[in-house]
PDB file of C-alpha atoms in Angstrom:
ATOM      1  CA  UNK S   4     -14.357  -1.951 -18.030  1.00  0.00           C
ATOM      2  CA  UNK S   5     -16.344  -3.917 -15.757  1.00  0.00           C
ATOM      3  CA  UNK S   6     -18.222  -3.255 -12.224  1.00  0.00           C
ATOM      4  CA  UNK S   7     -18.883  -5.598  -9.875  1.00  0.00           C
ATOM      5  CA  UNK S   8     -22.053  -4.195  -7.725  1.00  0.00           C
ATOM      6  CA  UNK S   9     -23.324  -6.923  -5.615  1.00  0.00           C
ATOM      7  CA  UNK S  10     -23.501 -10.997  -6.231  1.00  0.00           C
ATOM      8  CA  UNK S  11     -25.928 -11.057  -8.768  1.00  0.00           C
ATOM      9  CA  UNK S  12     -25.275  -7.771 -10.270  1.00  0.00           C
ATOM     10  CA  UNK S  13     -22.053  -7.051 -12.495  1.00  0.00           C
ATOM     11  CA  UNK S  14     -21.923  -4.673 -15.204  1.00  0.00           C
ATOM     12  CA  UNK S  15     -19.313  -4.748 -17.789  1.00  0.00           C
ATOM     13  CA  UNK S  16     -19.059  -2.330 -20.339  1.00  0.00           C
ATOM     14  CA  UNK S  17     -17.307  -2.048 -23.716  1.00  0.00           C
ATOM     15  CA  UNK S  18     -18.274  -1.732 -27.680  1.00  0.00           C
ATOM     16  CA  UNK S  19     -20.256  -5.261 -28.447  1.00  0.00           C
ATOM     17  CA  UNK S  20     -21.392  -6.182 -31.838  1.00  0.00           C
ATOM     18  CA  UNK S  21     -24.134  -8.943 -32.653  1.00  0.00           C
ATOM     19  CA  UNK S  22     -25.466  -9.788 -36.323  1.00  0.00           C
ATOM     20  CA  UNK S  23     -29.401  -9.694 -37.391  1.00  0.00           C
ATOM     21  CA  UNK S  24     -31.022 -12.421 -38.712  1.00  0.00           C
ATOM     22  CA  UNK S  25     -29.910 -10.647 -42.376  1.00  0.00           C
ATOM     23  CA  UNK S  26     -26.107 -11.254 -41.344  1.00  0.00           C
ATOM     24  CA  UNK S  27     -26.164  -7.449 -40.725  1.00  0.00           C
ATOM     25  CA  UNK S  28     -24.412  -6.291 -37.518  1.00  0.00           C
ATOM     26  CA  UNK S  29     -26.870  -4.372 -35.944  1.00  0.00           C
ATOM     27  CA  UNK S  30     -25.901  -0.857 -33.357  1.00  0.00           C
ATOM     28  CA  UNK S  31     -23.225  -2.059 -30.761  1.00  0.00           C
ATOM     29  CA  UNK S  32     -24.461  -2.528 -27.441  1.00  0.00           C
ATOM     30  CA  UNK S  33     -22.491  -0.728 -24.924  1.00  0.00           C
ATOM     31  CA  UNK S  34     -23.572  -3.005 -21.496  1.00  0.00           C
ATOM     32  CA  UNK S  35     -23.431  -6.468 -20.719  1.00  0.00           C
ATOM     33  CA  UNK S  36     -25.163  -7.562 -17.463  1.00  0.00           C
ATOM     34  CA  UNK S  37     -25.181 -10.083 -15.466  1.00  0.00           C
ATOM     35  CA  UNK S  38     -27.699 -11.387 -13.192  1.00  0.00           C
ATOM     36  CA  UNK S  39     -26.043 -14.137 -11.120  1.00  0.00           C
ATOM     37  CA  UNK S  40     -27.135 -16.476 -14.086  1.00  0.00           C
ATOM     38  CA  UNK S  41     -27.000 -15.102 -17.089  1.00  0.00           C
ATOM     39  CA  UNK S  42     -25.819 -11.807 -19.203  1.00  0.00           C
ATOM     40  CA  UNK S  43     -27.817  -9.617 -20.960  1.00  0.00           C
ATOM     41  CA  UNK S  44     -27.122  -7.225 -23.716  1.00  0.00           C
ATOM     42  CA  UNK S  45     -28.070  -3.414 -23.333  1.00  0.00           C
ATOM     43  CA  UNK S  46     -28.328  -0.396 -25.085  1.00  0.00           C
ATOM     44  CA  UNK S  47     -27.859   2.931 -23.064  1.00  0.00           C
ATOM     45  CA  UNK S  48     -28.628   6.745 -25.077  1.00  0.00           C
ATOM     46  CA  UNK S  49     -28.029  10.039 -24.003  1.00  0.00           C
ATOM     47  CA  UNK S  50     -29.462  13.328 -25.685  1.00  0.00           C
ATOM     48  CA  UNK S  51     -26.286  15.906 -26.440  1.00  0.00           C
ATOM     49  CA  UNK S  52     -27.156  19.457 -26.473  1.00  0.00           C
ATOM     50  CA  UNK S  53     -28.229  19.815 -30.108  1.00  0.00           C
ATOM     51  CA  UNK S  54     -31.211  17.310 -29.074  1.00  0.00           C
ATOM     52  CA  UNK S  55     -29.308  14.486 -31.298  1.00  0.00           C
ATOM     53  CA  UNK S  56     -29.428  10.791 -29.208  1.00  0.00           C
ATOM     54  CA  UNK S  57     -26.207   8.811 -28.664  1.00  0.00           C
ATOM     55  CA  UNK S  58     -26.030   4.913 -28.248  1.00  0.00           C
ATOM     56  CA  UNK S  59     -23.620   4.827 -25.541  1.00  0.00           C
ATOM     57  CA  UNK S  60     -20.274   2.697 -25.796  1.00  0.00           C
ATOM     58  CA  UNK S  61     -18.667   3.238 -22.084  1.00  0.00           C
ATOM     59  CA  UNK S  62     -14.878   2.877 -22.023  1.00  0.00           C
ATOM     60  CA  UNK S  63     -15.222   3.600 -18.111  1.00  0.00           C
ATOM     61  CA  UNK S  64     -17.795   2.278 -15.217  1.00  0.00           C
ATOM     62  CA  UNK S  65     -17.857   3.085 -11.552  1.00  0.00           C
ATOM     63  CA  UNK S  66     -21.220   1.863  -9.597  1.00  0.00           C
ATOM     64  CA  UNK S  67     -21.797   3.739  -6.669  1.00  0.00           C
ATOM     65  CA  UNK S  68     -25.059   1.196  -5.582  1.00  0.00           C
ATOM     66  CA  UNK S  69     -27.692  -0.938  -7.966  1.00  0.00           C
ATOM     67  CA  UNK S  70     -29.453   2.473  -9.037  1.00  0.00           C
ATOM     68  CA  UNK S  71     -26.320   4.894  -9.257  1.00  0.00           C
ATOM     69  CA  UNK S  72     -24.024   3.974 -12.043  1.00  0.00           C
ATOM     70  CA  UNK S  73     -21.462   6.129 -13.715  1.00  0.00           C
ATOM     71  CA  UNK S  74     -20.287   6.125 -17.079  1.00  0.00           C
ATOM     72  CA  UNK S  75     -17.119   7.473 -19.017  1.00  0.00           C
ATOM     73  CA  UNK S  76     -18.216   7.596 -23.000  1.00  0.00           C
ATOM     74  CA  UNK S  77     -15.942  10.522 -24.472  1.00  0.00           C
ATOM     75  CA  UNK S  78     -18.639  12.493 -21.977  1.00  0.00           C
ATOM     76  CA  UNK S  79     -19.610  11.131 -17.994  1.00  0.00           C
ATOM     77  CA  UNK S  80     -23.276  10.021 -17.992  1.00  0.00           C
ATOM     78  CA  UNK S  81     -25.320   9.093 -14.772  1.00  0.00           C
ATOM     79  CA  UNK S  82     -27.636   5.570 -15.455  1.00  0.00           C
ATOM     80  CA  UNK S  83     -30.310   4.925 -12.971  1.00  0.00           C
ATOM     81  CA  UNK S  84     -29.962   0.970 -14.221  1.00  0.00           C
ATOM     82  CA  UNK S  85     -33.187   0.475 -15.135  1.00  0.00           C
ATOM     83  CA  UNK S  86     -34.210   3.175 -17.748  1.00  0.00           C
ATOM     84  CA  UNK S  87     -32.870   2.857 -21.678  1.00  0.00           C
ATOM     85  CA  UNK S  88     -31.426   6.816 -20.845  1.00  0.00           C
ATOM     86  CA  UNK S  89     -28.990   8.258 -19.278  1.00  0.00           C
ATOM     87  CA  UNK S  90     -28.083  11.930 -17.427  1.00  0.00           C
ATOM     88  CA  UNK S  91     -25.428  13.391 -19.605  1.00  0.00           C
ATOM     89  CA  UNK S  92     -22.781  15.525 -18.382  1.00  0.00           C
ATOM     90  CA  UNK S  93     -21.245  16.936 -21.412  1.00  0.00           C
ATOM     91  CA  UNK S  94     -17.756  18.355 -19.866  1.00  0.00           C
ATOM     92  CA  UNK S  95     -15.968  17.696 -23.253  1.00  0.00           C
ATOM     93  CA  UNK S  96     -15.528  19.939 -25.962  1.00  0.00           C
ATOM     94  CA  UNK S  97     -17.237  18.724 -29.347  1.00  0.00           C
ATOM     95  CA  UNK S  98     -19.422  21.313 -31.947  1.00  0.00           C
ATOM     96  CA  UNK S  99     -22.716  22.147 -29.694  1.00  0.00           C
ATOM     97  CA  UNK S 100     -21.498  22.107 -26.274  1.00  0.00           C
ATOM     98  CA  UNK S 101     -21.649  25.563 -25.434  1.00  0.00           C
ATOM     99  CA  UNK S 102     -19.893  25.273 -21.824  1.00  0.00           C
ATOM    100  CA  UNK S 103     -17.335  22.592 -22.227  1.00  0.00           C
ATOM    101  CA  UNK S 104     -14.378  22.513 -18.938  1.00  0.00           C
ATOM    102  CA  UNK S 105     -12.243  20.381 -21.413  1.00  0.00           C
ATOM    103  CA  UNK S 106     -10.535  21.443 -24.109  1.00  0.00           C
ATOM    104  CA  UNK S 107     -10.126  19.958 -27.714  1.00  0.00           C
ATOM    105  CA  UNK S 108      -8.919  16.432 -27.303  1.00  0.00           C
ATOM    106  CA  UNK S 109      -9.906  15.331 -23.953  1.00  0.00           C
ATOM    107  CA  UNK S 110     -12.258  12.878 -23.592  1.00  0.00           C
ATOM    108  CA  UNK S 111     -13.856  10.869 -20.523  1.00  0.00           C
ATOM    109  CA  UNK S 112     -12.304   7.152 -20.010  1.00  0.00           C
ATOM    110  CA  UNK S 113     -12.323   6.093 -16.411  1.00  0.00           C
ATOM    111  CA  UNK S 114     -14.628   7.456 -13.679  1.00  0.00           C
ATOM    112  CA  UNK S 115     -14.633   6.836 -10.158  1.00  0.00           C
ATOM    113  CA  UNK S 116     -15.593   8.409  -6.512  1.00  0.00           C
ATOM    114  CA  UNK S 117     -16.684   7.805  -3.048  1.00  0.00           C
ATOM    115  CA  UNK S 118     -20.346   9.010  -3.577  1.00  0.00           C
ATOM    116  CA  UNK S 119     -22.434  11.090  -5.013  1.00  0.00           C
ATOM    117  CA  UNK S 120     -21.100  14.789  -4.090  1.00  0.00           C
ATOM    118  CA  UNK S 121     -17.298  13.434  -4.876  1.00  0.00           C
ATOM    119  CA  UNK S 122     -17.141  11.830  -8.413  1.00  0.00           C
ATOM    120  CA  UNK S 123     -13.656  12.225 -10.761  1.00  0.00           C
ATOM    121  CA  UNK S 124     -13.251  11.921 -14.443  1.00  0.00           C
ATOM    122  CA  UNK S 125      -9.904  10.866 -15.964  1.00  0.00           C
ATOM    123  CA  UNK S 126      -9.256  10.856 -19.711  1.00  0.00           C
ATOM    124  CA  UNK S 127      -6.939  11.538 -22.247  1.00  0.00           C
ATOM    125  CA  UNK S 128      -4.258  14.133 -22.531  1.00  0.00           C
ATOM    126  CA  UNK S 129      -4.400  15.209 -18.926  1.00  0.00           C
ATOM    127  CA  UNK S 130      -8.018  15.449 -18.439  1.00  0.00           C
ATOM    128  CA  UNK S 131      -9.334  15.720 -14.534  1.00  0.00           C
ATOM    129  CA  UNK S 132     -12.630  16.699 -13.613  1.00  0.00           C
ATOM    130  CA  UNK S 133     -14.715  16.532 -10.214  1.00  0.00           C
ATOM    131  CA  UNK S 134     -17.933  16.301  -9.566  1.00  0.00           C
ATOM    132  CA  UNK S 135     -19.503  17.818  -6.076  1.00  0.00           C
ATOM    133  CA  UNK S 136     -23.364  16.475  -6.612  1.00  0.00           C
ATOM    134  CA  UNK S 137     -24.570  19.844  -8.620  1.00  0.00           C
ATOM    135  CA  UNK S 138     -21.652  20.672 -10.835  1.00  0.00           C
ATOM    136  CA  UNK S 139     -18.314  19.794 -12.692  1.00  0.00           C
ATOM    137  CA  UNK S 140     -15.065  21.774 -12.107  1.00  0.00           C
ATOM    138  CA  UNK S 141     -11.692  21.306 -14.016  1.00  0.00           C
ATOM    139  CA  UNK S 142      -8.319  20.015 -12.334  1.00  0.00           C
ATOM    140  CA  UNK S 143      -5.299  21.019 -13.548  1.00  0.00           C
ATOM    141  CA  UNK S 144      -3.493  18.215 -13.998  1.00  0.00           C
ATOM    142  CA  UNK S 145       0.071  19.841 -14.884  1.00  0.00           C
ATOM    143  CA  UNK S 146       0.183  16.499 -17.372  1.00  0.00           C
ATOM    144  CA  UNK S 147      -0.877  15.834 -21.217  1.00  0.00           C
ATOM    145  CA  UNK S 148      -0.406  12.318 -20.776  1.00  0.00           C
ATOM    146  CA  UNK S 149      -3.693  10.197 -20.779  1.00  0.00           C
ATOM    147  CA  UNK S 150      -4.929   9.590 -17.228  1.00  0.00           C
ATOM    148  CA  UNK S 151      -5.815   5.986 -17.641  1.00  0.00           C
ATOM    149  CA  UNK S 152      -6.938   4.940 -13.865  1.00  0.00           C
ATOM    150  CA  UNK S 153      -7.961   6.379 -10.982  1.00  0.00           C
ATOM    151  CA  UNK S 154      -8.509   4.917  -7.275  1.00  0.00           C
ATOM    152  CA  UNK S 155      -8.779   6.748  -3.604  1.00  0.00           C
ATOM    153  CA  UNK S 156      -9.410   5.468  -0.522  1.00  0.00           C
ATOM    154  CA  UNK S 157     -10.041   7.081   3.183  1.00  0.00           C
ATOM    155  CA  UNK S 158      -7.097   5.795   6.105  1.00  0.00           C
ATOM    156  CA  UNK S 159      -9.705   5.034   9.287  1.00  0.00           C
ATOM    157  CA  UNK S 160      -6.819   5.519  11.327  1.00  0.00           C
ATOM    158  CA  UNK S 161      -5.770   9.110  10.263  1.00  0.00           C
ATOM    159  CA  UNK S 162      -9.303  10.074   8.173  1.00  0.00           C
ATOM    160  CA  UNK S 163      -7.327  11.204   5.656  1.00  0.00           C
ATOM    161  CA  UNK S 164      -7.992  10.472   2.266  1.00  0.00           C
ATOM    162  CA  UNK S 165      -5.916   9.919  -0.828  1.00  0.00           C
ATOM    163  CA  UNK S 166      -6.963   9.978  -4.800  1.00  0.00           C
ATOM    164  CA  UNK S 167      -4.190   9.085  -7.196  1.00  0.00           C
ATOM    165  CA  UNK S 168      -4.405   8.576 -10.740  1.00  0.00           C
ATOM    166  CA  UNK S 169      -2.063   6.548 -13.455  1.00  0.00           C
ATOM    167  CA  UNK S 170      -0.953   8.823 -16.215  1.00  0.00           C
ATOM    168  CA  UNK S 171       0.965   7.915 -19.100  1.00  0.00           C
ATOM    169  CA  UNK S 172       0.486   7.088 -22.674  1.00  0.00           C
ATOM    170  CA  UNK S 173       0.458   3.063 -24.064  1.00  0.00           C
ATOM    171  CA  UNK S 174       1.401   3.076 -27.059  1.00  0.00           C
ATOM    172  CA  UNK S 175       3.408   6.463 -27.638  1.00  0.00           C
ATOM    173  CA  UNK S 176       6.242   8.751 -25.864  1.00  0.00           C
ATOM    174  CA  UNK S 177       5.467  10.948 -23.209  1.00  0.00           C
ATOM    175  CA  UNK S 178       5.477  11.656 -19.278  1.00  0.00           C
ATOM    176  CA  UNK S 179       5.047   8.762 -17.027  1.00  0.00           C
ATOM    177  CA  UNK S 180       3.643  10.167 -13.802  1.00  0.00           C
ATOM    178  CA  UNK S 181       1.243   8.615 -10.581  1.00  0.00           C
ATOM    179  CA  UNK S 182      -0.831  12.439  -9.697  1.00  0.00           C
ATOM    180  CA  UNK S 183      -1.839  12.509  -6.164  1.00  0.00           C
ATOM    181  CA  UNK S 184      -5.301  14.861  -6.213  1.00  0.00           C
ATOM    182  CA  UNK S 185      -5.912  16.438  -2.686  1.00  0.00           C
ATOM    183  CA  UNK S 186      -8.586  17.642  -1.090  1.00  0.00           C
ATOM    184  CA  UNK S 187      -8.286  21.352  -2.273  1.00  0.00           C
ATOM    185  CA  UNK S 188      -8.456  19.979  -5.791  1.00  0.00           C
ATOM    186  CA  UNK S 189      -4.832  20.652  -6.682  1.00  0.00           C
ATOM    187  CA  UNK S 190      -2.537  18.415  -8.150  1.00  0.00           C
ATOM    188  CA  UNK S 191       0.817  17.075  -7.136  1.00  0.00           C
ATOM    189  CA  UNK S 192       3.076  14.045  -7.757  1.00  0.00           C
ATOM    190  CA  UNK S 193       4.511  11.252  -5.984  1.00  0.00           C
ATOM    191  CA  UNK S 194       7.779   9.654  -7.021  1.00  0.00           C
ATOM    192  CA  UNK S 195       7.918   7.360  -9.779  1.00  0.00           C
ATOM    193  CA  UNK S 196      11.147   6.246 -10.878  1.00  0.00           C
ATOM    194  CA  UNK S 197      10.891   2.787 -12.372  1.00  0.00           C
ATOM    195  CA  UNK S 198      11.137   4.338 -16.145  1.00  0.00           C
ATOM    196  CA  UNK S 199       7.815   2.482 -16.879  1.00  0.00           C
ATOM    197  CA  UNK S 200       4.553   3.126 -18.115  1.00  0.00           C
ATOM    198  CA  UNK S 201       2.109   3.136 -15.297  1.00  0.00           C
ATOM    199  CA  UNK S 202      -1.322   2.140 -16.430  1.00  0.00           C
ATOM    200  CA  UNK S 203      -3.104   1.450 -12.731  1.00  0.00           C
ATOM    201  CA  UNK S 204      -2.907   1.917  -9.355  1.00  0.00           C
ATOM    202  CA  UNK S 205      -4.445   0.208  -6.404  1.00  0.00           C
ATOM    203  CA  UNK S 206      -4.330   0.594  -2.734  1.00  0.00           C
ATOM    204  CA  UNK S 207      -6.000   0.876   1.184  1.00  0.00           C
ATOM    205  CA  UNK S 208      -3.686   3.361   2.271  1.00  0.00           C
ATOM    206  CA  UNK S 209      -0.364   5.049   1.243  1.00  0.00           C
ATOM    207  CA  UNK S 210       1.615   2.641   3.377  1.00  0.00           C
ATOM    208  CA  UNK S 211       1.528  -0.197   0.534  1.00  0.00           C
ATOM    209  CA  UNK S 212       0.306   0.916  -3.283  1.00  0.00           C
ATOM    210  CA  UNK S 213       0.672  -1.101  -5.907  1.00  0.00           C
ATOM    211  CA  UNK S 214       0.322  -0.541  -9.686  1.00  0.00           C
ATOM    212  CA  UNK S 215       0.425  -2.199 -13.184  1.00  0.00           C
ATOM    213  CA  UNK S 216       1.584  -0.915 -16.565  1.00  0.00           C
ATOM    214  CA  UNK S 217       5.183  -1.741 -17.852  1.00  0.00           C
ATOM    215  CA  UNK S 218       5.490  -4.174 -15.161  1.00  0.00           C
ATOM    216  CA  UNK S 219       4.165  -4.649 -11.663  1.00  0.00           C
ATOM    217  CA  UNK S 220       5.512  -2.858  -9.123  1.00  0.00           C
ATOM    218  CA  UNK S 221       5.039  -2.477  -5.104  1.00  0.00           C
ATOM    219  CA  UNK S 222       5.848   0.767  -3.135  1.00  0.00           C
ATOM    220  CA  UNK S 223       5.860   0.292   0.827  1.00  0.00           C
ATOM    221  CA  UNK S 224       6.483   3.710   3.377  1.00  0.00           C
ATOM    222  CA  UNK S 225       9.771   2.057   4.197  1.00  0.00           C
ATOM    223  CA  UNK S 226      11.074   1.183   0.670  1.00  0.00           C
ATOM    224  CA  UNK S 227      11.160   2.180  -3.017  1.00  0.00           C
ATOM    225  CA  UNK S 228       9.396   0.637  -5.663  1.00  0.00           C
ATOM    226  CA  UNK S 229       9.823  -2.668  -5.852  1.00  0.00           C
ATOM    227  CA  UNK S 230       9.387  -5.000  -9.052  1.00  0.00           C
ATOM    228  CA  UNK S 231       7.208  -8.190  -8.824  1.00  0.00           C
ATOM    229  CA  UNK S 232       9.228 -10.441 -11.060  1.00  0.00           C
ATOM    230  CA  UNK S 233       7.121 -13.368 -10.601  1.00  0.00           C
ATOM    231  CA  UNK S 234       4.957 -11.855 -12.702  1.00  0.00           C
ATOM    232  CA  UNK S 235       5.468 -12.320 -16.849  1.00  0.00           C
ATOM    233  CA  UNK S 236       6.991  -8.978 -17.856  1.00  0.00           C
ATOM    234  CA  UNK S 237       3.613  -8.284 -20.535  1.00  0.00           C
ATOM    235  CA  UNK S 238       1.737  -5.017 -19.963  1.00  0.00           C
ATOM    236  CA  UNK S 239      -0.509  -4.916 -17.273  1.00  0.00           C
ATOM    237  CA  UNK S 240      -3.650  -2.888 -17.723  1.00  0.00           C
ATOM    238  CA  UNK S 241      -5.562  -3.263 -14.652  1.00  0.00           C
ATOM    239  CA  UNK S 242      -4.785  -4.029 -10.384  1.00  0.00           C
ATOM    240  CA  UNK S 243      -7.666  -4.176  -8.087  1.00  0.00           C
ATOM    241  CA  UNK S 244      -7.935  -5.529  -4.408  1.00  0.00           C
ATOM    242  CA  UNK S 245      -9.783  -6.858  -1.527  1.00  0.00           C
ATOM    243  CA  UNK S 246      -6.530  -6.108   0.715  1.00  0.00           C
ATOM    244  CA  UNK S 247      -3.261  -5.566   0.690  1.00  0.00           C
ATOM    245  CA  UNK S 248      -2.651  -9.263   1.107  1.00  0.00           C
ATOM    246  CA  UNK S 249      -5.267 -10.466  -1.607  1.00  0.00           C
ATOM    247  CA  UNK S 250      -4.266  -8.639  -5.124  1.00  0.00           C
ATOM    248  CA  UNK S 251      -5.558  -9.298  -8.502  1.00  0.00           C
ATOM    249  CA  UNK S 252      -3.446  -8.003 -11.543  1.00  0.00           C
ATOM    250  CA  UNK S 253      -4.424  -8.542 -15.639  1.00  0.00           C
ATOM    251  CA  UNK S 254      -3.563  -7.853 -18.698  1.00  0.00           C
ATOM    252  CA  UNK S 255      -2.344  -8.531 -22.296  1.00  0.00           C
ATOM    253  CA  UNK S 256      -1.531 -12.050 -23.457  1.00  0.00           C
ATOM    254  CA  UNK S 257      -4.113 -13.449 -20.690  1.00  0.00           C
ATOM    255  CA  UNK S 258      -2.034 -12.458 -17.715  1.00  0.00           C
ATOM    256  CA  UNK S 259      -4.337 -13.101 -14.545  1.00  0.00           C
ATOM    257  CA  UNK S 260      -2.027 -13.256 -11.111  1.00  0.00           C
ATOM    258  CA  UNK S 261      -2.740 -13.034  -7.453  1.00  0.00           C
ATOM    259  CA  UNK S 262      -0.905 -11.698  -4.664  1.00  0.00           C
ATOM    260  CA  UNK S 263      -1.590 -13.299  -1.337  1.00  0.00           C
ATOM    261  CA  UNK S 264       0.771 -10.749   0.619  1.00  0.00           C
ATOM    262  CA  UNK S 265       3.883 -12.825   0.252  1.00  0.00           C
ATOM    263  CA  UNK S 266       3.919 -14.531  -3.490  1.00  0.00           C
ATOM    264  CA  UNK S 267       2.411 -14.367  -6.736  1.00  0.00           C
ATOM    265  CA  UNK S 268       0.372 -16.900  -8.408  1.00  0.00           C
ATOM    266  CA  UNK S 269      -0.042 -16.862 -11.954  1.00  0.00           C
ATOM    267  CA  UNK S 270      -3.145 -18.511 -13.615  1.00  0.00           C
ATOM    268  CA  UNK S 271      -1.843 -20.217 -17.045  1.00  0.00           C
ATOM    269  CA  UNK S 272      -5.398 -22.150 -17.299  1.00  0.00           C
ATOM    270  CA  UNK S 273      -7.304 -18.921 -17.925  1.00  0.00           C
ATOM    271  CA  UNK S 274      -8.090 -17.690 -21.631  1.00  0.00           C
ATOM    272  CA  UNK S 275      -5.023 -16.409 -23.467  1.00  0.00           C
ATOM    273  CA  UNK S 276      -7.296 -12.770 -24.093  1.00  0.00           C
ATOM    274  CA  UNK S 277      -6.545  -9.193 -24.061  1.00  0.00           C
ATOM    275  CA  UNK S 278      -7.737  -8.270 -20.813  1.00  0.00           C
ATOM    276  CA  UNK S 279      -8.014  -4.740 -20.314  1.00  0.00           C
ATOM    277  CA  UNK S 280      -9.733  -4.309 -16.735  1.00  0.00           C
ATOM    278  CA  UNK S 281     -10.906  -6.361 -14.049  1.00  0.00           C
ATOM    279  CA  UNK S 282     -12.964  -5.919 -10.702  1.00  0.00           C
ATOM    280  CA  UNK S 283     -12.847  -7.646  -7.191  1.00  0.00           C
ATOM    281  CA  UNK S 284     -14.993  -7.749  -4.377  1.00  0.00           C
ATOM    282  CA  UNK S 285     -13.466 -10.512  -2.278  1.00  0.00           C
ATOM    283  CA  UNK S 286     -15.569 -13.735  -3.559  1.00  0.00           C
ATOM    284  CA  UNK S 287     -15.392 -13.068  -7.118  1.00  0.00           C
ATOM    285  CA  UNK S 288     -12.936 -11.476  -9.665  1.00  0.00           C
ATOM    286  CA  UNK S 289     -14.808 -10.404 -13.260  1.00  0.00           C
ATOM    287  CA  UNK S 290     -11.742  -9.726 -15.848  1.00  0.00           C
ATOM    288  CA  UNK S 291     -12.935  -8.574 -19.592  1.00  0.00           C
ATOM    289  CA  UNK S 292     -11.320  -8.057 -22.490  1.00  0.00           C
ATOM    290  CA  UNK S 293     -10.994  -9.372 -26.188  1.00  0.00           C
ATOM    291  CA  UNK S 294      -9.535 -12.241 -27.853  1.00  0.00           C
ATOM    292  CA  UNK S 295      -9.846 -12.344 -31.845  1.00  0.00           C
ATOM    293  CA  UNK S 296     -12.191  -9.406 -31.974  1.00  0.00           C
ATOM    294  CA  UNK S 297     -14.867 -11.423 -29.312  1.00  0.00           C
ATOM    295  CA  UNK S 298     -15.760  -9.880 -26.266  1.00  0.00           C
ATOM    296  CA  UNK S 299     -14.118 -12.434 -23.653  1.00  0.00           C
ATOM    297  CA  UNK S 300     -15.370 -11.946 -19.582  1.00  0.00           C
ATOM    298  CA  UNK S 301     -13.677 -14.079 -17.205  1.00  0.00           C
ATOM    299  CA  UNK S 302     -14.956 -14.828 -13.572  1.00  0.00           C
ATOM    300  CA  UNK S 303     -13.147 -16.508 -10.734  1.00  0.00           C
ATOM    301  CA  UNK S 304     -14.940 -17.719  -7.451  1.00  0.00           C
ATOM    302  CA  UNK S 305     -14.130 -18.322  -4.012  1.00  0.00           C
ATOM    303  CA  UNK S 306     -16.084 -20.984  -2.909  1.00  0.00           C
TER     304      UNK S 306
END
């Protein structure tokens, strides 16, 4: 996963292996940041509640500003940026959590919220948690699918806001759902009847939403879902956007498309990698992802 904080700050995070001067690989680092120039390698530990210290390898990253970063690692830890630890918030159920919300299976993979006092966890087989600045409660999800991306934004027309999550599993059978989280922390559904796996969702408001997965597909107030068949039919793991007329979308077999609110335009140029998220903040799109068991980061740039 990857976070794009500011110009000269993006974080990506993932499971990164380097050899010693031996040939040995030495502990993965789980962080690779760069600095408007260059990226640096980083090692982030937690202490569990046995007092034994994890090297964190983040599936999930959500930066909230340059000292408040969030990350999903089976667990949801809190990273100041600068210090080699991080606050864990052990919500999971392993041997020596006595308290865990989660039950056996369910592990942290995405996290994301509007601040502080409103952070979500998504994981696997259903798992939903919320975070109001002091503590962690369980949401029902009504789903054992794995939760793989979650997104909300507030309409500044109405002031209401909206949280939906992806759920569905990759690579086996099971429910294929989009889980609309209100404000009461309850869960409901909205209708998804494409017959596809649905592996992320983007949007501004719930007038337009778009998602990735088993294809890409558009949903407007005055229409059903509609396919984007510009778009090679690969899986998808990953849509982000600047606006509802500036879209990116990646995925497998180096899929990297744009949507400029009335076409598609796919990037054949880019590296032919796995890429399994991406981030956008209007000037500059950070993709990562693999490619022959190498870590692979690709950045576009609006001049």
């Amino acid at each position: 996963d990857v976070a794009i904080v500011n110009d000269t700050l993006t974080i990506a995070c993932g499971e990164i292996y380097l050899r010693d001067s031996t040939g040995q690989y030495q502990p993965p680092f789980g962080l690779a940041i760069w600095n408007g120039r260059q990226w640096q390698l980083t090692r982030v530990y937690a202490t569990g509640p046995t007092g034994v210290v994890s090297n964190l390898v983040p599936r999930g990253i959500w930066a909230l500003s340059t000292t408040e970063i969030w990350l999903a690692s089976g667990g949801v830890f809190r990273w100041n940026g600068r210090d080699v630890n991080a606050t864990p918030y052990w919500i999971n159920s392993f041997p020596g959590n006595p308290n865990p919300i989660w039950t056996a299976g369910q592990y942290a993979q995405r996290v994301w919220g509007s601040s502080s006092q409103r952070m979500y966890a998504i994981g696997t087989v259903g798992a939903i948690a919320v975070f109001d600045g002091s503590t962690w409660q369980r949401i029902e999800s009504g789903t054992t699918a794995d939760i793989n991306d979650i997104w909300g934004s507030t309409d500044p027309g109405s002031g209401l806001r909206l949280t939906l999550a992806a759920a569905s599993n990759v690579a086996t059978p099971g429910e294929m759902k989009i889980l609309r989280i209100t404000g009461q922390n309850t869960v409901d559904t909205i209708g998804w009847v494409t017959g596809r796996r649905v592996n992320s969702i983007w949007f501004r408001n719930e007038r337009k939403l778009f998602t990735a997965g088993g294809g890409v597909f558009i949903r407007g107030l005055d229409m059903g879902w509609q396919e984007q068949i510009q778009i090679p039919l690969v899986y998808t793991r990953r849509v982000r956007g600047n606006g509802i007329n500036d879209v990116f979308v990646v995925g497998d077999f180096g899929v990297v498309t744009h949507f400029n609110g009335v076409s598609w335009r796919v990037y054949p140029e880019v590296a032919a990698a796995l890429y399994y998220s991406c981030d956008y903040n209007g000037r500059s799109m950070i993709a990562v992802g693999e490619r022959s068991a190498r870590a692979v980061v690709l950045r576009g740039h609006r001049n």
